[in-house]
Short mmCIF file of C-alpha atoms and ligand atoms in Angstrom, two decimals:
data_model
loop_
_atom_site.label_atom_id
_atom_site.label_comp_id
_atom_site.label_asym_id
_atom_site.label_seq_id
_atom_site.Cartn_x
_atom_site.Cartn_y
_atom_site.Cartn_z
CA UNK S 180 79.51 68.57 94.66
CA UNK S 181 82.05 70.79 92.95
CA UNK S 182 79.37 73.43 92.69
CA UNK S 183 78.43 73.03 96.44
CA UNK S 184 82.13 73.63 97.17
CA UNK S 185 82.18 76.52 94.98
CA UNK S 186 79.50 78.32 96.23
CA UNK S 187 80.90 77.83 100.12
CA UNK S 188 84.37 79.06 99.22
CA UNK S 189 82.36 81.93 97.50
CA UNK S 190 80.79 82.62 101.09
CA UNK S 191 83.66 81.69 103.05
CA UNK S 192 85.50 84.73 101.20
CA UNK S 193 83.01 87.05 101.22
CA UNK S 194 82.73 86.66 105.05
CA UNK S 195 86.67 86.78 105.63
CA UNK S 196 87.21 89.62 107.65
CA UNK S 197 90.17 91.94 106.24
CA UNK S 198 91.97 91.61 109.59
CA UNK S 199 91.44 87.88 109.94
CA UNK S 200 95.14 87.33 110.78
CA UNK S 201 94.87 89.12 114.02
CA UNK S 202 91.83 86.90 114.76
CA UNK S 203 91.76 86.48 118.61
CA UNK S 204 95.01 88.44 119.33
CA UNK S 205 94.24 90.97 121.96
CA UNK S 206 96.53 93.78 123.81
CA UNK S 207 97.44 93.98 127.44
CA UNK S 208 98.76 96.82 129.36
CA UNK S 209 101.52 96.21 131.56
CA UNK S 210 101.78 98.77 134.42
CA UNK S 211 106.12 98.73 135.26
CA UNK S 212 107.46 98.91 138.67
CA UNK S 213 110.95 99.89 138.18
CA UNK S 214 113.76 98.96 135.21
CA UNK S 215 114.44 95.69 136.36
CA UNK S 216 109.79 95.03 135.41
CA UNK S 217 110.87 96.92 132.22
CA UNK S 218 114.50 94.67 131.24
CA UNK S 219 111.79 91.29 131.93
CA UNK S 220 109.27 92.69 129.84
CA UNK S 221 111.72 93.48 126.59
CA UNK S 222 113.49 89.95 127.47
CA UNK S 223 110.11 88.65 127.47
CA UNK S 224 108.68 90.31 124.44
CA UNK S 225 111.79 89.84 122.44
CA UNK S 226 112.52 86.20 123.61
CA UNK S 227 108.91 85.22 122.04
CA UNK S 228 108.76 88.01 119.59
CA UNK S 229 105.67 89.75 120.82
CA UNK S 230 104.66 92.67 118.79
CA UNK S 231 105.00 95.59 121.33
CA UNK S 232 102.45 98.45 120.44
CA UNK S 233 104.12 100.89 123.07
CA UNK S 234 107.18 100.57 125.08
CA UNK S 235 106.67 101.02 129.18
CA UNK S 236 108.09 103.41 131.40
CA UNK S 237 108.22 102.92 135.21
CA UNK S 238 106.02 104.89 136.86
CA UNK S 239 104.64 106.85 133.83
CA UNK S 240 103.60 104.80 130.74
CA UNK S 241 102.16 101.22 130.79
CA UNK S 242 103.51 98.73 128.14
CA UNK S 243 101.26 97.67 125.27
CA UNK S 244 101.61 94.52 124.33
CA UNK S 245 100.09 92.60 121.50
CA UNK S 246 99.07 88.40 122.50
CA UNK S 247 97.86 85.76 120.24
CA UNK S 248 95.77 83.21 121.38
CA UNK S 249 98.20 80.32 121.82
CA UNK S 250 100.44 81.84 123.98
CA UNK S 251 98.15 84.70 126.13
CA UNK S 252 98.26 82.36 129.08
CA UNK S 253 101.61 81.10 129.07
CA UNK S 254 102.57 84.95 129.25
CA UNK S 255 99.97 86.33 131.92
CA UNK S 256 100.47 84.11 133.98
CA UNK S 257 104.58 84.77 133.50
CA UNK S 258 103.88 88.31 134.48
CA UNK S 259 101.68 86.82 137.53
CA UNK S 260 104.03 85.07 139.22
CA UNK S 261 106.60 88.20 138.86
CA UNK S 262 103.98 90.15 140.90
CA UNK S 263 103.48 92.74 137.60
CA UNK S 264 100.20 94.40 137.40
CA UNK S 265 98.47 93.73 133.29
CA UNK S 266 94.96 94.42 131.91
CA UNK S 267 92.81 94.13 128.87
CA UNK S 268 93.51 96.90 126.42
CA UNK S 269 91.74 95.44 123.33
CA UNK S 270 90.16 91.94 123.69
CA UNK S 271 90.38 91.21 119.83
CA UNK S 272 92.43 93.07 117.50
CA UNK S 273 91.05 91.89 114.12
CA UNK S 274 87.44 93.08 115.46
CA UNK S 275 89.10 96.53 116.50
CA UNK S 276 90.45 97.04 113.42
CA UNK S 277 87.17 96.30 111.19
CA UNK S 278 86.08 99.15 113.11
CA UNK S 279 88.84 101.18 112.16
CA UNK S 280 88.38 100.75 108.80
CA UNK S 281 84.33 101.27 109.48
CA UNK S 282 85.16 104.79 111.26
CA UNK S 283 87.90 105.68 108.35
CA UNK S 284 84.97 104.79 105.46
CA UNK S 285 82.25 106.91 106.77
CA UNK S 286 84.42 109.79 107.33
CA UNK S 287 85.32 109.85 103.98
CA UNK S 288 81.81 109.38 102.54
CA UNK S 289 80.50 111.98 105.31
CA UNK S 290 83.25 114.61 104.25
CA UNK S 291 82.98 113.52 100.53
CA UNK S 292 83.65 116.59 97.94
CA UNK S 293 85.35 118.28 100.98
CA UNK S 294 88.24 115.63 101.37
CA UNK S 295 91.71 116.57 101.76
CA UNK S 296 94.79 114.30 101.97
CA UNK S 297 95.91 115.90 104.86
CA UNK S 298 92.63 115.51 106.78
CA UNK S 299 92.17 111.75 105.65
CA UNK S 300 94.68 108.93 105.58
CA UNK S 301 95.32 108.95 102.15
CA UNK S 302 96.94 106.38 100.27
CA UNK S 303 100.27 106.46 98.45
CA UNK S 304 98.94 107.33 95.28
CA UNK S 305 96.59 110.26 96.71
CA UNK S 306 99.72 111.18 98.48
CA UNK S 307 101.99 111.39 95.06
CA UNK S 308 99.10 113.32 93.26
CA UNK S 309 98.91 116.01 95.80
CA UNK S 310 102.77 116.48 95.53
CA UNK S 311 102.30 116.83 91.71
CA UNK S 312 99.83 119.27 91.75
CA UNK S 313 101.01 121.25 94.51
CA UNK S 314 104.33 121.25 92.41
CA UNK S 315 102.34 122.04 88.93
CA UNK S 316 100.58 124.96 90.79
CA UNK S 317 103.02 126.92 92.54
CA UNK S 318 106.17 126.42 90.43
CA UNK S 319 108.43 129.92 91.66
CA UNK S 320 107.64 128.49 95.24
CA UNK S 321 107.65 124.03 94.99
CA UNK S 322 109.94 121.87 93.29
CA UNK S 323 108.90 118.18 93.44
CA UNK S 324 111.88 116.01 93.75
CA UNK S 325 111.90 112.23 92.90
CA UNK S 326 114.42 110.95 95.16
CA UNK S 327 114.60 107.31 94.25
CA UNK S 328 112.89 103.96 94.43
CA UNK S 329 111.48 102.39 96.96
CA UNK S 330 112.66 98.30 97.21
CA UNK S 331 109.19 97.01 95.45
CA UNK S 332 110.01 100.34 92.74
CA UNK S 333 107.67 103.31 94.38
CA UNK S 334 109.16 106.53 93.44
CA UNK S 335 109.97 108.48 96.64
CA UNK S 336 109.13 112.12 96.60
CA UNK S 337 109.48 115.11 98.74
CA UNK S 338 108.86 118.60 98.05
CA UNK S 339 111.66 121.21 98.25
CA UNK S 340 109.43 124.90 99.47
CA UNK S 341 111.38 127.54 99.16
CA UNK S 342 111.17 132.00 98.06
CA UNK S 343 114.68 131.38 96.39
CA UNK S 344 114.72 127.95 94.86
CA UNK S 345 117.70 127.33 97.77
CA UNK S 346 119.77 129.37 96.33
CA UNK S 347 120.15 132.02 99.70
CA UNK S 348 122.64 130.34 101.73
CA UNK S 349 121.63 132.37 104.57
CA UNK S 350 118.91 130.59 105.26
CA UNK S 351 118.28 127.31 107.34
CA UNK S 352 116.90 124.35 106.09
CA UNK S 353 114.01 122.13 107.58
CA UNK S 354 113.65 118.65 107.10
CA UNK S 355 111.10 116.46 107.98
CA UNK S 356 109.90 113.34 107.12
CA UNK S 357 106.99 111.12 107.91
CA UNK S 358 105.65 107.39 107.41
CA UNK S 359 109.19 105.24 107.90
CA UNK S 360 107.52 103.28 110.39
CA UNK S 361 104.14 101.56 107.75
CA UNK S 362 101.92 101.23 110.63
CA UNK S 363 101.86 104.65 112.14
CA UNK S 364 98.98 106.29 109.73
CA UNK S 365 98.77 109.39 111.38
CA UNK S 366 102.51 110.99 110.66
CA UNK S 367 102.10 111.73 106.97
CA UNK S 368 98.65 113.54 107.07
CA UNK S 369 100.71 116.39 109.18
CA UNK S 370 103.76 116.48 106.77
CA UNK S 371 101.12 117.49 104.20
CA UNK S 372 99.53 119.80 106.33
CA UNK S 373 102.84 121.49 107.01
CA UNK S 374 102.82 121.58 102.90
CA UNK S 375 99.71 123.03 102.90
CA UNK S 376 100.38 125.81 105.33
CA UNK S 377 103.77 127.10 103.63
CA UNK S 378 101.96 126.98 100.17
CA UNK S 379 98.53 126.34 99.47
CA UNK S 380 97.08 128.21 102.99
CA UNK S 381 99.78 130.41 104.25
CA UNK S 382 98.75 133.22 107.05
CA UNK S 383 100.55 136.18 107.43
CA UNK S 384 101.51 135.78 111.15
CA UNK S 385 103.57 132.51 109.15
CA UNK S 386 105.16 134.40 106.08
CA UNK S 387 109.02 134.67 108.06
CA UNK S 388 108.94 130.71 107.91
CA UNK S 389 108.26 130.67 104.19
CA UNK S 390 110.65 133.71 103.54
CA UNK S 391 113.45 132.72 106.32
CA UNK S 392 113.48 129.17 105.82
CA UNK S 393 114.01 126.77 102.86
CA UNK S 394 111.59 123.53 103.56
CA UNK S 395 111.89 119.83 102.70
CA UNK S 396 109.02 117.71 103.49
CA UNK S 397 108.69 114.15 102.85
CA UNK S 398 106.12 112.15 103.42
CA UNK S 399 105.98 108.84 103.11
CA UNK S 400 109.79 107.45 103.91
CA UNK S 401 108.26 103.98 103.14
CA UNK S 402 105.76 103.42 100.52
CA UNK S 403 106.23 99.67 100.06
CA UNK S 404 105.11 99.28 104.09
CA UNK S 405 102.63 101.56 103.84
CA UNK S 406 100.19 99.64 101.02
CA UNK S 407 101.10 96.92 102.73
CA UNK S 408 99.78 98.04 106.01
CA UNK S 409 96.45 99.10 104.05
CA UNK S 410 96.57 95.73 101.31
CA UNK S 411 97.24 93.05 104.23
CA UNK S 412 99.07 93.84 107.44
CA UNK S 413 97.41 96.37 109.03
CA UNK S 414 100.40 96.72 111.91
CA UNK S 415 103.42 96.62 109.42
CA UNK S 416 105.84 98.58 110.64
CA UNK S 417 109.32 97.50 108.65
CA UNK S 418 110.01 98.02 104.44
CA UNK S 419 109.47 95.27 102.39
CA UNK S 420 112.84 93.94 101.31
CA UNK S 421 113.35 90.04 100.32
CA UNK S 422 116.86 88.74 101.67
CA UNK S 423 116.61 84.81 101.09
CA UNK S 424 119.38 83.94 102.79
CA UNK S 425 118.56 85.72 105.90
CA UNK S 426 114.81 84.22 106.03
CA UNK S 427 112.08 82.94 103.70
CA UNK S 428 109.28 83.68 105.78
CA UNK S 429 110.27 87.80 107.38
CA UNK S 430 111.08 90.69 104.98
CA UNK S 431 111.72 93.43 105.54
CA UNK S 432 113.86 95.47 108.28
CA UNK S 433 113.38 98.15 110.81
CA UNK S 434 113.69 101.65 108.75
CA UNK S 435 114.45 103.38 111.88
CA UNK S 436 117.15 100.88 113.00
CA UNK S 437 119.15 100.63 109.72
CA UNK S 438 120.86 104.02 109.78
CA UNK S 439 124.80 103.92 110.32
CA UNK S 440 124.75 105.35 113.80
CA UNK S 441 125.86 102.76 116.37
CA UNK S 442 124.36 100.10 114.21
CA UNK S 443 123.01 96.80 115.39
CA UNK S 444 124.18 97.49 119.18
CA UNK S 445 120.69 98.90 121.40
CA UNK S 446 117.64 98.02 121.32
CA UNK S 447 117.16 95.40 118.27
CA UNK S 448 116.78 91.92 117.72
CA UNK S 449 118.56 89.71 115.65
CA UNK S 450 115.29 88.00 114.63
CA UNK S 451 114.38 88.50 111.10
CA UNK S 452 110.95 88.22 112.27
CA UNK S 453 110.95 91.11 114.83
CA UNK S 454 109.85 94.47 114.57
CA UNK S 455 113.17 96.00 115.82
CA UNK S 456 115.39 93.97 113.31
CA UNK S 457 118.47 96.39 111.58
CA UNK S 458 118.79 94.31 108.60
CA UNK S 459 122.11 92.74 107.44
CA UNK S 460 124.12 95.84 107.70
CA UNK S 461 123.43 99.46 107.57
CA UNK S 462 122.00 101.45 105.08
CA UNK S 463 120.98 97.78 103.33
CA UNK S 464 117.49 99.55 102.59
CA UNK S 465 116.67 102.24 99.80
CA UNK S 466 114.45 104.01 101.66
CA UNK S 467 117.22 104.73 104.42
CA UNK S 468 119.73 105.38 101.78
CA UNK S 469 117.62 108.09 100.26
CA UNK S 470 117.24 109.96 103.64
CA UNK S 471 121.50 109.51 104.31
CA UNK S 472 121.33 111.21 100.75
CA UNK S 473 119.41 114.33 101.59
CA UNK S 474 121.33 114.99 105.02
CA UNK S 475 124.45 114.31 102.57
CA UNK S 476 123.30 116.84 100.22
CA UNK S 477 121.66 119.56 102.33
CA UNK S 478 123.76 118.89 105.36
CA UNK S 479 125.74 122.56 105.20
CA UNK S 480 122.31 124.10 105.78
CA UNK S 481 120.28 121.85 107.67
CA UNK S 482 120.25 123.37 110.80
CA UNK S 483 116.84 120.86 112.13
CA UNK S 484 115.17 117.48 111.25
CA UNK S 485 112.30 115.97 112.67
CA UNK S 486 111.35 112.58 111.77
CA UNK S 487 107.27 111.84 112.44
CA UNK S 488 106.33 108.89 114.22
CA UNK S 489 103.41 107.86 116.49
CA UNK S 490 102.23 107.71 118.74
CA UNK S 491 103.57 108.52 122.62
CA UNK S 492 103.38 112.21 122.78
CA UNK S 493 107.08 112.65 123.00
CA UNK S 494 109.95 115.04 121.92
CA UNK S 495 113.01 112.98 121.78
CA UNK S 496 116.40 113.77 121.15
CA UNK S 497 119.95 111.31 120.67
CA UNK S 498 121.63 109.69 121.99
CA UNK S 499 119.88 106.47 121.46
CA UNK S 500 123.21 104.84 123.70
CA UNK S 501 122.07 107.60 126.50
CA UNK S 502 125.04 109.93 125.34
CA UNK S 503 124.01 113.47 125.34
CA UNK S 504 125.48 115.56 122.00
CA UNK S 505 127.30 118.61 123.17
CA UNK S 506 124.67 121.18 122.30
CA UNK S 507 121.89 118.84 124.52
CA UNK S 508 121.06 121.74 126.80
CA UNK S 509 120.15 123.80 123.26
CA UNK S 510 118.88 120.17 122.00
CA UNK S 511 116.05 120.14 124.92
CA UNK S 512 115.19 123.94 125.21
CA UNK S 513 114.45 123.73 121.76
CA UNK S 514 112.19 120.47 122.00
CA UNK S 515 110.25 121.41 125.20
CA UNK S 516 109.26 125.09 122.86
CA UNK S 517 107.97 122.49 120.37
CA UNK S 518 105.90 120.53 123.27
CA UNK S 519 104.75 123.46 125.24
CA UNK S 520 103.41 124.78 121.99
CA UNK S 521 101.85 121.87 121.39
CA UNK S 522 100.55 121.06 125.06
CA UNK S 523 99.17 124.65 124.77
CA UNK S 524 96.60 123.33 122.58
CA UNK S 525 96.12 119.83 123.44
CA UNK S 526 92.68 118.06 123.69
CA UNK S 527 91.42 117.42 127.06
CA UNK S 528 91.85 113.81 126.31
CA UNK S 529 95.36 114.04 125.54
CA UNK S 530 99.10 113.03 127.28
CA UNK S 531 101.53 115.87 128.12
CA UNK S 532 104.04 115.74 125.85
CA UNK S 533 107.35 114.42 127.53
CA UNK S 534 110.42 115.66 125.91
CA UNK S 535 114.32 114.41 126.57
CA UNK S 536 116.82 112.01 125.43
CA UNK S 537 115.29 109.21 123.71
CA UNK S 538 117.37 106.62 125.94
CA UNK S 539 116.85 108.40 129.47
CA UNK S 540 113.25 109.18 129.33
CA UNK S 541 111.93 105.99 126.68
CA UNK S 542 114.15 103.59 125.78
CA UNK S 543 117.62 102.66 124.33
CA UNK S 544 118.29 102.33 120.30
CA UNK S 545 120.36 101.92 117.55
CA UNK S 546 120.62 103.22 113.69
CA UNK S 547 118.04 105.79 114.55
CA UNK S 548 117.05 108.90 111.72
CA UNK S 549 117.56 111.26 114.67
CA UNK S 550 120.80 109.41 115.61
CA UNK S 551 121.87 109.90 112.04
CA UNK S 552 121.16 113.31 111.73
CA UNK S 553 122.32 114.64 114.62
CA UNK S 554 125.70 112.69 113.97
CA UNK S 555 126.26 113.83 110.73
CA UNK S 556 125.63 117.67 111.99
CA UNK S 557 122.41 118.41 112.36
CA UNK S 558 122.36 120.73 115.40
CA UNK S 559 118.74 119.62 116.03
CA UNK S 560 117.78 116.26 115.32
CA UNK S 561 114.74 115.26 116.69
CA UNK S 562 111.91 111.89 117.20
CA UNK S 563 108.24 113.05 117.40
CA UNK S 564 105.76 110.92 118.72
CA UNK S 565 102.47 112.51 117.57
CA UNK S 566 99.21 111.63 120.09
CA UNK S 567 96.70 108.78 120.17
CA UNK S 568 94.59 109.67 122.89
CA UNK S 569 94.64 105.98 123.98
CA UNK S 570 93.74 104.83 120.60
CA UNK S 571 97.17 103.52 119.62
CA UNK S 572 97.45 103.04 115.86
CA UNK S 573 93.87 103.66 115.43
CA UNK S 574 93.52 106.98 115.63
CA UNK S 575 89.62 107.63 114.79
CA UNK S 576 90.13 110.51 111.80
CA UNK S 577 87.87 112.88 113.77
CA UNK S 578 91.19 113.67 114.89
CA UNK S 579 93.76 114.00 112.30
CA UNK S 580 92.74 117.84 112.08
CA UNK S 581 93.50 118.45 115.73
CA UNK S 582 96.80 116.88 115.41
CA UNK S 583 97.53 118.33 112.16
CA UNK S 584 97.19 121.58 113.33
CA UNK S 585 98.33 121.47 117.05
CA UNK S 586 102.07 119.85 115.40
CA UNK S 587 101.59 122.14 112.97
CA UNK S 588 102.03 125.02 115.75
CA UNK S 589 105.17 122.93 116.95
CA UNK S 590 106.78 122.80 113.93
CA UNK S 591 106.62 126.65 113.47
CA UNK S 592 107.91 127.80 117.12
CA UNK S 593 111.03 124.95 116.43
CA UNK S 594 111.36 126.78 113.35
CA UNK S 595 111.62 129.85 114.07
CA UNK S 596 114.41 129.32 117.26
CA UNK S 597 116.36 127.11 114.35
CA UNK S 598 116.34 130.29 112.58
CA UNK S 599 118.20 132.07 115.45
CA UNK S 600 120.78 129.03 116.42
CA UNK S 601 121.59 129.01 112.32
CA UNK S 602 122.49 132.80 112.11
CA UNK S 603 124.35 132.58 115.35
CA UNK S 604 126.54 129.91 113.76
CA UNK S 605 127.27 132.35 110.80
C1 NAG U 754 115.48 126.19 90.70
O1 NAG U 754 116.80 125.75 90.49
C2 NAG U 754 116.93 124.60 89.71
C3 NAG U 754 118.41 124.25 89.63
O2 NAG U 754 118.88 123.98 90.91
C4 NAG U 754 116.36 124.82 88.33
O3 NAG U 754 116.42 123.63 87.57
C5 NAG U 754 114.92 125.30 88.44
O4 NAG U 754 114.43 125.62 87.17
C6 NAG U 754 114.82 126.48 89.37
N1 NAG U 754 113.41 126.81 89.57
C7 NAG U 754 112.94 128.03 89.53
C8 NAG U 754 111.50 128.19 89.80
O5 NAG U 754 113.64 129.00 89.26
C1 NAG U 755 124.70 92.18 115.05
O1 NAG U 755 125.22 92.06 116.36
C2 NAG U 755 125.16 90.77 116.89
C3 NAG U 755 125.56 90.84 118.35
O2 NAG U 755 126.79 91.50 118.51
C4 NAG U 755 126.05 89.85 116.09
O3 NAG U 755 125.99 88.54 116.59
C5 NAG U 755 125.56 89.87 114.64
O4 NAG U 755 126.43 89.12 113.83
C6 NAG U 755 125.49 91.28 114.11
N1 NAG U 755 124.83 91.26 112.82
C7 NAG U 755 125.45 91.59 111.70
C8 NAG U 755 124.69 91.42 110.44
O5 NAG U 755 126.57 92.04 111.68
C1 NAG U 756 126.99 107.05 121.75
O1 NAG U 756 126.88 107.35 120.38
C2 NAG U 756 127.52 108.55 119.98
C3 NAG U 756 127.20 108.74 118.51
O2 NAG U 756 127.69 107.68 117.75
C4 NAG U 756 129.00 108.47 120.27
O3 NAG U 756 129.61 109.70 119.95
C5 NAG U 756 129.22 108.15 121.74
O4 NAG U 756 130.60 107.97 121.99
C6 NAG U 756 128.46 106.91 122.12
N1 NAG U 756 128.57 106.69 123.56
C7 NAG U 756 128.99 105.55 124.08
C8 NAG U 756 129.01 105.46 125.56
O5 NAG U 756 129.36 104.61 123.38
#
């Protein structure tokens, strides 16, 4: 008997599927009418905690919205009776992430002794050992900084790129970062591919942003999220801190909500469990802590930050409370160079890239990285929504080069006019 037993927990294993949680959950797009279809659907979504993959905009962007089995009815047939239009994005999410993972294997056997972190979706560690050799390699140009622990203990790096080791205080300073959100694979690939280009492959129509600019480029904002998105829950999005007392069951909180910028007002939850939750006060997370310590440090010179998300195809720029800063008209010049250039090259199968205040033209929010930076006094403090091309978080890696190097072409024209707007201010 025992044996029997053994053997059919052997095969019950071997056959679970790594995505077996999502098991029957599927995705619906929600086409909205106006804002009152759009104020339902985030009552809706955040009343039953619904994990929404994309937020709607009237007229322009359907809702994605991700259903488990239990209550998929109870919830179409809500929408129904309102008269709002829905249909099936992905009929079973554990089944369309297998596939994922199928696409993401044979592109790395098919490109094997060719593979590049940057063209892959590399895992933390391949991530750290590209910094450290990139740092061991080019030492007058790189120097690797280890910026603190993650809450489960990762070290948190990010490279500092610069012709004068930061000491020429006439130059700006760019700041990006990539991976706070777990879930969003594709953001870190094109920090290191903006690594790549200053250092390892740099052309000469790019040497004034290596010689005019100092460059700090982090990549993964949250490690702990990250191997947990690839170890168990493949649409993580939060860190992974334990708080007892607030819940047994939910860690973690929502990096991009837990900056001290209008904290817990717009656009979060007070549910443990959801994905917009800002934690028990701000700054309670290392990994947010770390970035308030670079703007802190680097602040005098920071003249632009972008902070990497997907996916959306967006430019975005604070106030999440629909306040614009005073230099907004600068603000949006700036980010609709950075989506032209972009645009200029996009795939066929691609979204325009929309660019604007993040509360007019997407929705509102609270304790934001752009928020933070542009509050502290970074003139341009910017959200970038990288593309999907309808794929969501499952970008097939056929396409991380595109990306890569179409953002790559944003980064450098946003660059360049932060080079102007900083020696205007001298
Ligand atoms: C850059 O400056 C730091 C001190 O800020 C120093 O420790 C480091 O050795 C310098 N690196 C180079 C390549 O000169
Ligand atoms: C966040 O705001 C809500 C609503 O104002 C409030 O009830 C809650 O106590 C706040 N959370 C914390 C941790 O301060
Ligand atoms: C929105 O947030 C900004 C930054 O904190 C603040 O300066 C502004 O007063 C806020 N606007 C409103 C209407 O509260």
């Amino acid at each position: 008997m025992y044996a029997i037993g053994l053997v059919l927990v052997l095969v019950a294993t071997i056959n679970a599927g790594k995505h077996d949680q999502y098991s029957g959950y599927s995705v619906h797009g929600v086409k909205l009418r106006d804002d009152s279809d759009k104020v339902f659907i985030t009552e809706l979504t955040d009343s039953l905690d619904l994990d929404v993959w994309q937020d709607g905009v009237a007229g322009a962007r359907d809702a994605l919205v991700m259903l488990d089995p239990n209550s998929r009815l109870a919830v179409l047939d809500e929408l129904d009776a309102r008269g709002i239009q829905h249909y099936l994005h992905l009929r079973d999410v554990a089944q369309a992430f297998e596939t994922h993972d199928e696409q993401i294997n044979q592109w790395k056997q098919s490109r094997s002794g060719r593979l590049v972190p940057f063209n892959d979706y590399p895992r933390y560690a391949e991530v750290d050992a590209y910094l450290e050799t990139i740092a061991a390699q080019y030492p007058e140009l790189v120097t690797l900084v280890n910026a603190g622990q993650s809450y489960e203990g990762r070290d948190i790096k990010y490279l500092k790129i610069s012709t004068t080791n930061f000491t020429d205080t006439s130059k700006p300073i760019y700041f990006m970062d990539a991976m706070i959100h777990a879930r969003e694979w594709v953001t870190t690939p094109t920090a290191l591919f903006s690594i790549h280009r200053l250092v390892e492959d740099l052309r000469d129509q790019d040497r004034d942003l290596l010689e005019d600019i100092d460059w700090i480029i982090l990549p993964i904002t949250n490690p702990d999220g990250y191997e947990f998105s690839h170890d168990d829950t493949r649409l993580w999005r939060r860190t992974r801190s334990i708080n007892l007392e607030v819940s047994d069951t939910c860690f973690g909180v929502d990096g991009n909500r837990n900056f001290d910028v209008n904290w817990n007002t717009t656009g979060v939850s007070q549910d443990p469990c959801s994905q917009t939750y800002p934690g028990t006060s701000a700054f309670s997370e290392p990994e947010t802590r770390i970035l308030r310590d670079i703007f802190d440090e680097y602040i005098d010179r920071m003249e632009i930050f972008m902070n990497i998300h997907s996916h959306g195809n967006w430019v975005l720029y604070g106030f999440g409370n629909e306040t614009l800063p005073p230099n907004a008209i600068h603000l949006h010049l700036v980010g609709a160079a950075m989506g032209a250039a972009m645009d200029a090259m996009k795939l066929p199968e691609a979204d325009w890239y929309k660019v604007g205040n993040s509360a007019m033209i997407l929705y509102g929010t609270s304790g934001s990285a752009q928020d933070y930076g542009q509050l502290v006094g970074v003139p341009l403090s910017y959200t970038l929504e990288l593309p999907s091309y309808g794929f969501d978080f499952r970008v097939p890696p056929e396409y991380i080069e595109h990306i890569n190097r179409e953002t790559w072409e944003g980064i450098a024209v946003t660059a360049r006019l932060a080079r102007t707007t900083f020696r205007a201010r001298q």
